[in-house]
């Protein structure tokens, strides 16, 4: 693109590397950043800088954190006998939004995915086993994603943890609140029937 | 979102202000920026900074530029007798991609849109008239968008320029290359018939 300023090309190029942002979207975003106030445009640049400078993994649970321990691990009101295992910090965020779980988390930072060359060693499974060995957990809740790889990861971990005196559970599966049975897929119906509950 | 680092919340917030980026996309982009190399993440931050620091409007045509004159106005090989009028720098970019037009441009930086409170005074129409008055243009091509407002802006400008000895043209309208007549809308068909050309 020799027909516009090099700095604009560079920004379009950089924005186009973001996931889900194609060439046209990148151009649209670049022109947006040129049009908004300097304060707003630089606010985004600074937020990116800050997140890379200040954010690291919690030394206990591998959640994102700005200090040694994340806000959840540092919170004295959390129940330290229940441990919820998730794949990614964003999954933890989803679970927190429901405010149902008051225990602590362990973030695997991925899932076992042989096809992508990701084995157990690349995840935070060793520190997890160490935590369960040393901790006073009574329950470990597997909250990996309901996919083949997520389920496989849960199975792998629950085998590892079976020698410790903790109850291992997983998230309930079934029909989703607000959904329509007519459009539920076979797997969803099967989960809902298998796990049917007393009314 | 008290459940993750403040710097992450801030970045999600900033990304969510971009057009077409909702909450979930903003989270996804933020986690992407946390996961990629430091070099890549800061590359984006720097590109935003640089675009805001270095990019201004060309003093002749109001295209984006990193110097007094944009690369097109500074290019001695461009035909200075043909002037193409566009709404935005991104429209200029689209036209340049076809490499058909070898003249120079004038960027209005908008279109007349009474409903949005945008009148002729907020566009670069005064400097445009001045350019046409002083220049040696033989043709002015109206390349505003084929919308009610774009057409209105073209009409307004062509009236203003009618006192100067230039030919005023507009982009051809009709069916688009690669399209299917069956799905063409009425307006497109009407344009194609009205402007039909000898084979």
XYZ file of C-alpha atoms in Angstrom:
398
model
C 0.000 0.000 0.000
C 2.221 2.815 -1.201
C -0.813 5.083 -1.577
C -1.164 6.069 2.023
C 1.097 6.988 4.891
C 3.533 4.303 6.042
C 2.341 4.649 9.623
C -1.217 3.870 8.521
C -0.102 0.814 6.517
C 1.830 -0.381 9.524
C -1.176 -0.004 11.816
C -3.472 -1.776 9.323
C -0.903 -4.560 9.112
C -0.673 -4.877 12.903
C -4.437 -4.819 13.411
C -4.862 -7.417 10.654
C -2.803 -9.875 12.707
C -5.425 -9.945 15.449
C -7.673 -13.023 15.390
C -10.910 -12.500 13.476
C -9.802 -9.151 12.035
C -9.542 -9.265 8.244
C -8.001 -6.687 5.932
C -11.138 -4.546 5.617
C -11.838 -4.582 9.357
C -8.225 -3.658 10.040
C -8.553 -0.657 7.720
C -11.806 0.356 9.376
C -10.243 0.116 12.838
C -7.148 2.051 11.741
C -9.268 4.895 10.384
C -11.299 4.818 13.586
C -8.109 5.215 15.631
C -7.108 8.139 13.416
C -10.463 9.810 13.902
C -11.066 9.492 17.639
C -9.477 11.786 20.211
C -5.760 11.423 20.847
C -6.652 10.501 24.430
C -8.789 7.562 23.322
C -6.338 6.235 20.732
C -3.370 6.432 23.080
C -5.510 4.922 25.850
C -5.637 1.706 23.850
C -1.894 1.791 23.130
C -1.176 2.314 26.831
C -3.572 -0.455 27.887
C -1.674 -2.891 25.642
C 1.681 -1.758 27.062
C 0.450 -1.985 30.621
C -1.052 -5.430 30.240
C 2.249 -6.757 28.897
C 4.304 -5.028 31.564
C 2.164 -5.662 34.642
C 0.261 -8.873 34.087
C 1.723 -12.244 34.992
C 0.402 -15.584 36.209
C -0.672 -16.071 39.812
C 1.983 -18.224 41.488
C -0.705 -20.409 43.066
C -3.404 -20.905 40.419
C -1.987 -19.474 37.148
C -4.838 -17.016 36.765
C -3.807 -13.640 35.343
C -2.618 -11.331 38.075
C -0.849 -8.061 38.718
C 0.818 -9.371 41.874
C 2.308 -12.603 43.221
C -1.186 -13.920 44.037
C -4.297 -13.168 41.981
C -7.283 -11.396 43.529
C -9.085 -14.700 44.069
C -6.175 -16.520 45.723
C -5.522 -13.443 47.883
C -9.174 -13.195 48.968
C -9.504 -14.611 52.529
C -13.251 -15.179 52.055
C -12.770 -17.864 49.374
C -13.295 -21.501 50.319
C -9.902 -23.209 50.175
C -11.381 -26.715 50.299
C -12.912 -26.601 46.815
C -10.778 -26.386 43.705
C -12.168 -25.715 40.242
C -9.979 -26.646 37.268
C -10.320 -24.617 34.074
C -8.436 -24.470 30.791
C -7.927 -20.724 30.475
C -8.206 -17.506 32.503
C -11.182 -16.548 30.332
C -13.034 -19.688 31.447
C -12.397 -18.661 35.042
C -13.910 -15.273 34.223
C -17.062 -16.912 32.831
C -17.469 -19.040 35.935
C -16.903 -16.050 38.235
C -19.626 -14.115 36.476
C -22.220 -16.556 37.802
C -21.028 -15.965 41.415
C -22.056 -19.538 42.301
C -18.603 -20.928 43.034
C -16.823 -19.507 46.091
C -13.806 -21.805 46.121
C -10.454 -21.346 44.370
C -9.259 -22.200 40.874
C -6.452 -23.855 38.994
C -5.824 -22.698 35.437
C -4.260 -25.343 33.181
C -3.283 -22.767 30.511
C -4.536 -25.100 27.781
C -5.827 -28.593 27.236
C -4.166 -31.841 26.193
C -4.347 -31.810 22.399
C -2.087 -34.403 20.767
C -3.027 -33.184 17.278
C -1.698 -29.726 18.165
C 1.346 -31.268 19.851
C 0.190 -30.194 23.324
C 0.904 -32.811 25.969
C 0.381 -32.790 29.762
C 3.894 -31.385 30.286
C 2.973 -28.110 28.595
C 0.124 -27.521 31.034
C 0.204 -26.643 34.732
C -0.629 -30.209 35.753
C 2.470 -30.840 37.901
C 1.811 -27.830 40.158
C -1.870 -28.879 40.269
C -1.031 -32.345 41.603
C 1.352 -30.724 44.083
C -1.428 -28.374 45.260
C -3.876 -31.240 45.744
C -1.218 -33.313 47.545
C -0.387 -30.496 49.967
C -3.793 -28.794 50.215
C -6.899 -29.544 52.249
C -9.241 -29.872 49.293
C -12.377 -31.968 49.722
C -13.627 -31.458 46.157
C -12.014 -30.906 42.770
C -14.445 -29.702 40.095
C -13.372 -30.377 36.507
C -14.549 -27.406 34.444
C -12.693 -27.969 31.193
C -14.625 -27.278 28.017
C -17.206 -29.899 26.944
C -15.145 -30.915 23.904
C -13.282 -34.100 23.047
C -10.015 -32.501 24.151
C -11.482 -30.887 27.255
C -13.073 -34.176 28.326
C -9.824 -36.030 27.633
C -7.889 -33.553 29.744
C -10.371 -33.960 32.609
C -10.110 -37.734 32.421
C -6.309 -37.588 32.431
C -6.267 -35.301 35.472
C -8.924 -37.209 37.405
C -6.824 -40.379 36.982
C -3.787 -38.561 38.373
C -5.777 -37.241 41.330
C -7.560 -40.517 42.127
C -4.926 -41.426 44.729
C -5.772 -38.399 46.860
C -8.783 -38.242 49.209
C -10.770 -35.680 47.199
C -14.127 -36.001 45.522
C -13.775 -35.316 41.790
C -16.828 -33.821 40.068
C -17.507 -32.174 36.741
C -19.914 -29.481 35.539
C -23.456 -30.710 34.890
C -24.449 -31.186 31.269
C -27.878 -30.965 29.771
C -30.179 -28.568 28.042
C -29.332 -24.901 28.490
C -31.593 -22.414 30.220
C -33.685 -20.550 27.662
C -33.058 -23.046 24.864
C -35.660 -24.844 22.742
C -35.763 -28.648 22.797
C -36.664 -28.733 19.118
C -33.247 -27.350 18.213
C -31.166 -29.199 20.813
C -28.634 -31.572 19.250
C -28.548 -35.285 19.962
C -25.615 -35.059 22.336
C -27.277 -32.351 24.401
C -30.482 -34.409 24.686
C -28.478 -37.505 25.612
C -26.642 -35.568 28.361
C -29.931 -34.161 29.647
C -31.576 -37.591 29.823
C -28.577 -39.346 31.335
C -28.194 -36.728 34.028
C -31.922 -36.257 34.710
C -32.732 -34.876 38.152
C -35.611 -35.409 40.614
C -38.216 -32.662 40.509
C -14.770 -7.404 36.524
C -12.991 -7.645 39.840
C -12.042 -11.252 39.131
C -9.053 -10.567 36.947
C -6.171 -8.181 36.831
C -7.051 -4.489 36.514
C -4.753 -4.101 33.518
C -6.677 -6.822 31.695
C -10.050 -5.222 32.515
C -8.707 -1.926 31.252
C -7.539 -3.477 27.979
C -10.854 -5.295 27.478
C -12.629 -2.001 28.117
C -10.436 -0.136 25.611
C -10.776 -2.805 22.922
C -14.549 -2.898 23.465
C -14.736 0.763 22.392
C -13.567 -0.102 18.894
C -16.348 -0.218 16.291
C -17.750 -3.692 15.742
C -15.917 -5.184 18.739
C -18.319 -6.462 21.397
C -17.521 -7.551 24.938
C -16.701 -11.160 24.033
C -14.505 -10.170 21.087
C -12.712 -7.641 23.271
C -11.944 -10.359 25.820
C -10.740 -12.680 23.076
C -8.471 -9.978 21.640
C -7.124 -9.079 25.094
C -6.205 -12.700 25.804
C -4.639 -12.910 22.354
C -2.468 -9.885 23.154
C -1.448 -11.521 26.424
C -0.499 -14.732 24.668
C 1.491 -13.512 21.668
C 5.134 -12.458 21.883
C 5.961 -9.219 23.653
C 7.323 -7.984 20.332
C 4.005 -8.515 18.553
C 1.829 -7.012 21.288
C 4.011 -3.931 21.661
C 4.206 -3.658 17.864
C 0.501 -2.894 17.835
C 0.795 -0.393 20.699
C 3.654 1.351 18.879
C 1.768 1.411 15.579
C -1.132 3.194 17.276
C 1.246 5.706 18.907
C 3.072 6.320 15.659
C -0.055 6.813 13.587
C -1.287 9.452 16.028
C 2.073 11.188 16.231
C 3.127 11.146 12.582
C 0.001 11.145 10.449
C -1.699 14.352 9.364
C -3.669 15.550 6.364
C -1.966 16.425 3.095
C -2.068 20.214 2.765
C -3.209 19.937 -0.879
C -5.736 17.077 -0.986
C -6.452 16.121 2.667
C -5.346 12.542 2.135
C -3.513 11.024 5.106
C 0.157 11.827 4.967
C 3.344 11.744 6.986
C 4.634 14.931 5.394
C 3.319 18.264 4.082
C 2.229 16.611 0.825
C 0.942 13.036 0.562
C 2.737 10.484 -1.601
C 0.255 11.026 -4.446
C 0.436 14.841 -4.479
C 4.238 14.614 -4.240
C 4.469 12.146 -7.135
C 5.588 14.021 -10.304
C 4.186 11.286 -12.560
C 0.551 11.946 -11.566
C -1.695 13.782 -14.011
C -2.470 17.189 -12.496
C -5.307 17.912 -14.947
C -7.693 15.295 -13.530
C -9.119 15.563 -10.031
C -11.031 12.789 -8.321
C -13.211 13.742 -5.355
C -13.764 11.170 -2.613
C -15.374 11.240 0.808
C -12.662 9.574 2.885
C -8.999 8.535 2.668
C -10.174 4.889 2.653
C -12.169 5.549 -0.535
C -9.016 6.935 -2.117
C -7.238 3.722 -1.109
C -9.914 1.616 -2.822
C -9.635 3.637 -6.020
C -5.838 3.461 -5.991
C -5.962 -0.315 -5.726
C -7.440 -0.500 -9.228
C -4.508 1.534 -10.651
C -6.819 2.931 -13.342
C -6.800 6.556 -12.247
C -3.487 8.396 -12.591
C -4.657 11.890 -11.657
C -4.821 13.507 -8.212
C -7.454 13.459 -5.489
C -9.394 15.694 -3.169
C -10.654 14.151 0.086
C -13.794 15.800 1.482
C -13.365 14.171 4.910
C -17.066 13.331 4.988
C -20.279 13.907 3.113
C -23.095 16.408 3.530
C -25.506 14.747 5.963
C -28.087 17.127 7.397
C -29.521 14.379 9.635
C -26.119 14.009 11.308
C -25.672 17.772 11.438
C -22.899 17.746 8.843
C -23.067 20.698 6.450
C -20.762 21.791 3.606
C -18.740 23.956 6.027
C -17.481 20.910 7.913
C -16.027 19.397 4.743
C -13.012 20.491 2.699
C -15.221 22.086 0.034
C -13.789 25.634 0.282
C -10.200 24.481 -0.396
C -11.587 22.263 -3.197
C -13.206 25.207 -4.986
C -10.000 27.184 -4.494
C -7.991 24.322 -6.036
C -10.277 24.127 -9.063
C -10.240 27.926 -9.463
C -6.440 28.092 -9.403
C -5.614 24.743 -11.014
C -5.433 23.552 -14.582
C -7.961 20.770 -14.225
C -9.813 19.602 -17.326
C -11.905 16.976 -15.529
C -13.343 16.572 -12.041
C -14.553 13.036 -11.267
C -17.133 12.757 -8.500
C -16.388 9.527 -6.630
C -18.532 9.942 -3.537
C -20.354 6.838 -2.339
C -23.473 5.772 -4.321
C -25.782 6.650 -1.411
C -28.409 9.368 -0.982
C -25.931 11.482 0.976
C -23.012 10.779 -1.346
C -25.109 11.666 -4.398
C -26.368 14.815 -2.664
C -22.816 15.882 -1.847
C -21.763 15.330 -5.480
C -24.684 17.376 -6.731
C -23.902 20.222 -4.333
C -20.259 20.286 -5.379
C -20.950 20.004 -9.105
C -23.232 23.047 -8.806
C -20.446 24.992 -7.110
C -17.926 23.967 -9.777
C -20.219 24.601 -12.745
C -18.820 28.116 -13.215
C -15.328 26.775 -13.938
C -14.267 25.352 -17.310
C -13.959 21.739 -16.182
C -15.828 18.657 -17.265
C -17.598 17.086 -14.296
C -18.107 13.313 -14.425
C -19.069 10.627 -11.975
C -18.210 6.932 -11.565
C -20.166 4.598 -13.833
C -22.976 2.624 -12.244
C -24.370 -0.706 -13.286
C -24.009 -4.382 -12.619
C -20.813 -5.411 -10.886
C -18.224 -7.716 -12.422
C -18.783 -11.269 -11.229
C -22.331 -10.645 -10.026
C -25.478 -12.554 -10.967
C -28.356 -10.682 -12.628
C -30.898 -12.805 -10.773
C -29.804 -11.269 -7.481
C -29.212 -7.711 -8.680
C -31.539 -5.194 -7.029
C -33.872 -2.943 -8.975
C -31.701 0.129 -8.625
C -28.649 -1.711 -9.927
C -30.588 -2.983 -12.955
C -31.989 0.498 -13.598
C -28.485 2.006 -13.479
C -27.197 -0.702 -15.812
C -29.953 -0.158 -18.364
C -29.814 3.642 -18.234
C -26.074 3.675 -18.709
C -25.919 0.864 -21.277
C -22.870 0.896 -23.518
C -22.227 -0.066 -27.180
C -20.691 -3.517 -27.598
